[in-house]
Amino acid sequence: MPDEEPAFTCDAIWAADLPDAFTVVLGPGDLGANRAHAEGEFAELAQLEGFASAVARLLVAFARRRCA
């Protein structure tokens, strides 16, 4: 990865090998453009609304799969 590219990680890597576990890494906006995890981090209202909608769809999909 080039030095000018921001690097990020999260705890989801620890769940990668768990059987029957779902791991989702999701957040609003763009890691670099929104200065994620840095001074001045922000998200636009439209990004938050889109994020909330995506989370709702994921929860419904997981629930349907679990009940199937």
PDB file of C-alpha atoms in Angstrom:
ATOM      1  CA  MET A   1       0.000   0.000   0.000  1.00  0.00           C
ATOM      2  CA  PRO A   2       1.436   3.403  -0.903  1.00  0.00           C
ATOM      3  CA  ASP A   3       2.458   5.608   2.035  1.00  0.00           C
ATOM      4  CA  GLU A   4      -0.008   8.327   1.027  1.00  0.00           C
ATOM      5  CA  GLU A   5      -2.971   5.954   1.434  1.00  0.00           C
ATOM      6  CA  PRO A   6      -4.574   5.958   4.901  1.00  0.00           C
ATOM      7  CA  ALA A   7      -4.460   2.597   6.679  1.00  0.00           C
ATOM      8  CA  PHE A   8      -7.245   1.328   8.928  1.00  0.00           C
ATOM      9  CA  THR A   9      -8.028  -1.848  10.808  1.00  0.00           C
ATOM     10  CA  CYS A  10     -10.686  -3.068  13.228  1.00  0.00           C
ATOM     11  CA  ASP A  11     -11.487  -5.883  15.629  1.00  0.00           C
ATOM     12  CA  ALA A  12     -13.463  -7.804  12.984  1.00  0.00           C
ATOM     13  CA  ILE A  13     -10.285  -9.679  12.039  1.00  0.00           C
ATOM     14  CA  TRP A  14     -10.567 -11.637  15.310  1.00  0.00           C
ATOM     15  CA  ALA A  15     -13.979 -13.030  14.333  1.00  0.00           C
ATOM     16  CA  ALA A  16     -12.971 -14.143  10.842  1.00  0.00           C
ATOM     17  CA  ASP A  17     -12.535 -17.803  11.796  1.00  0.00           C
ATOM     18  CA  LEU A  18     -15.522 -18.145  14.132  1.00  0.00           C
ATOM     19  CA  PRO A  19     -18.041 -20.674  12.804  1.00  0.00           C
ATOM     20  CA  ASP A  20     -21.504 -19.304  12.019  1.00  0.00           C
ATOM     21  CA  ALA A  21     -20.429 -15.756  12.882  1.00  0.00           C
ATOM     22  CA  PHE A  22     -21.341 -12.765  10.781  1.00  0.00           C
ATOM     23  CA  THR A  23     -18.922  -9.859  10.766  1.00  0.00           C
ATOM     24  CA  VAL A  24     -19.794  -6.556   9.172  1.00  0.00           C
ATOM     25  CA  VAL A  25     -17.504  -3.557   8.997  1.00  0.00           C
ATOM     26  CA  LEU A  26     -19.637  -0.628   8.016  1.00  0.00           C
ATOM     27  CA  GLY A  27     -19.747   3.072   8.659  1.00  0.00           C
ATOM     28  CA  PRO A  28     -20.974   6.285   7.109  1.00  0.00           C
ATOM     29  CA  GLY A  29     -18.980   8.256   4.594  1.00  0.00           C
ATOM     30  CA  ASP A  30     -15.489   7.689   3.273  1.00  0.00           C
ATOM     31  CA  LEU A  31     -12.574   6.805   5.573  1.00  0.00           C
ATOM     32  CA  GLY A  32     -10.186   9.274   3.986  1.00  0.00           C
ATOM     33  CA  ALA A  33     -12.523  12.037   2.846  1.00  0.00           C
ATOM     34  CA  ASN A  34     -14.314  12.191   6.211  1.00  0.00           C
ATOM     35  CA  ARG A  35     -11.024  12.096   8.167  1.00  0.00           C
ATOM     36  CA  ALA A  36     -12.101   8.917   9.984  1.00  0.00           C
ATOM     37  CA  HIS A  37     -10.531   8.390  13.416  1.00  0.00           C
ATOM     38  CA  ALA A  38      -8.643  11.685  13.169  1.00  0.00           C
ATOM     39  CA  GLU A  39      -9.052  15.250  14.359  1.00  0.00           C
ATOM     40  CA  GLY A  40     -11.929  16.855  12.508  1.00  0.00           C
ATOM     41  CA  GLU A  41     -13.715  13.566  11.748  1.00  0.00           C
ATOM     42  CA  PHE A  42     -17.197  14.218  10.368  1.00  0.00           C
ATOM     43  CA  ALA A  43     -20.105  12.681   8.492  1.00  0.00           C
ATOM     44  CA  GLU A  44     -22.747  14.462   6.450  1.00  0.00           C
ATOM     45  CA  LEU A  45     -26.413  13.985   7.370  1.00  0.00           C
ATOM     46  CA  ALA A  46     -27.099  12.217   4.051  1.00  0.00           C
ATOM     47  CA  GLN A  47     -24.236   9.799   4.801  1.00  0.00           C
ATOM     48  CA  LEU A  48     -25.702   9.031   8.241  1.00  0.00           C
ATOM     49  CA  GLU A  49     -29.151   8.467   6.749  1.00  0.00           C
ATOM     50  CA  GLY A  50     -27.737   6.100   4.127  1.00  0.00           C
ATOM     51  CA  PHE A  51     -25.778   4.282   6.835  1.00  0.00           C
ATOM     52  CA  ALA A  52     -28.894   3.862   9.003  1.00  0.00           C
ATOM     53  CA  SER A  53     -30.789   2.470   6.012  1.00  0.00           C
ATOM     54  CA  ALA A  54     -27.974   0.007   5.239  1.00  0.00           C
ATOM     55  CA  VAL A  55     -27.869  -1.191   8.863  1.00  0.00           C
ATOM     56  CA  ALA A  56     -31.642  -1.718   8.845  1.00  0.00           C
ATOM     57  CA  ARG A  57     -31.421  -3.782   5.633  1.00  0.00           C
ATOM     58  CA  LEU A  58     -28.586  -5.881   7.067  1.00  0.00           C
ATOM     59  CA  LEU A  59     -30.490  -6.610  10.268  1.00  0.00           C
ATOM     60  CA  VAL A  60     -33.554  -7.710   8.308  1.00  0.00           C
ATOM     61  CA  ALA A  61     -31.404  -9.928   6.059  1.00  0.00           C
ATOM     62  CA  PHE A  62     -29.662 -11.517   9.051  1.00  0.00           C
ATOM     63  CA  ALA A  63     -32.988 -12.105  10.811  1.00  0.00           C
ATOM     64  CA  ARG A  64     -34.490 -13.724   7.719  1.00  0.00           C
ATOM     65  CA  ARG A  65     -31.487 -15.999   7.302  1.00  0.00           C
ATOM     66  CA  ARG A  66     -31.583 -16.963  10.986  1.00  0.00           C
ATOM     67  CA  CYS A  67     -35.296 -17.859  10.810  1.00  0.00           C
ATOM     68  CA  ALA A  68     -34.981 -19.810   7.546  1.00  0.00           C
TER      69      ALA A  68
END
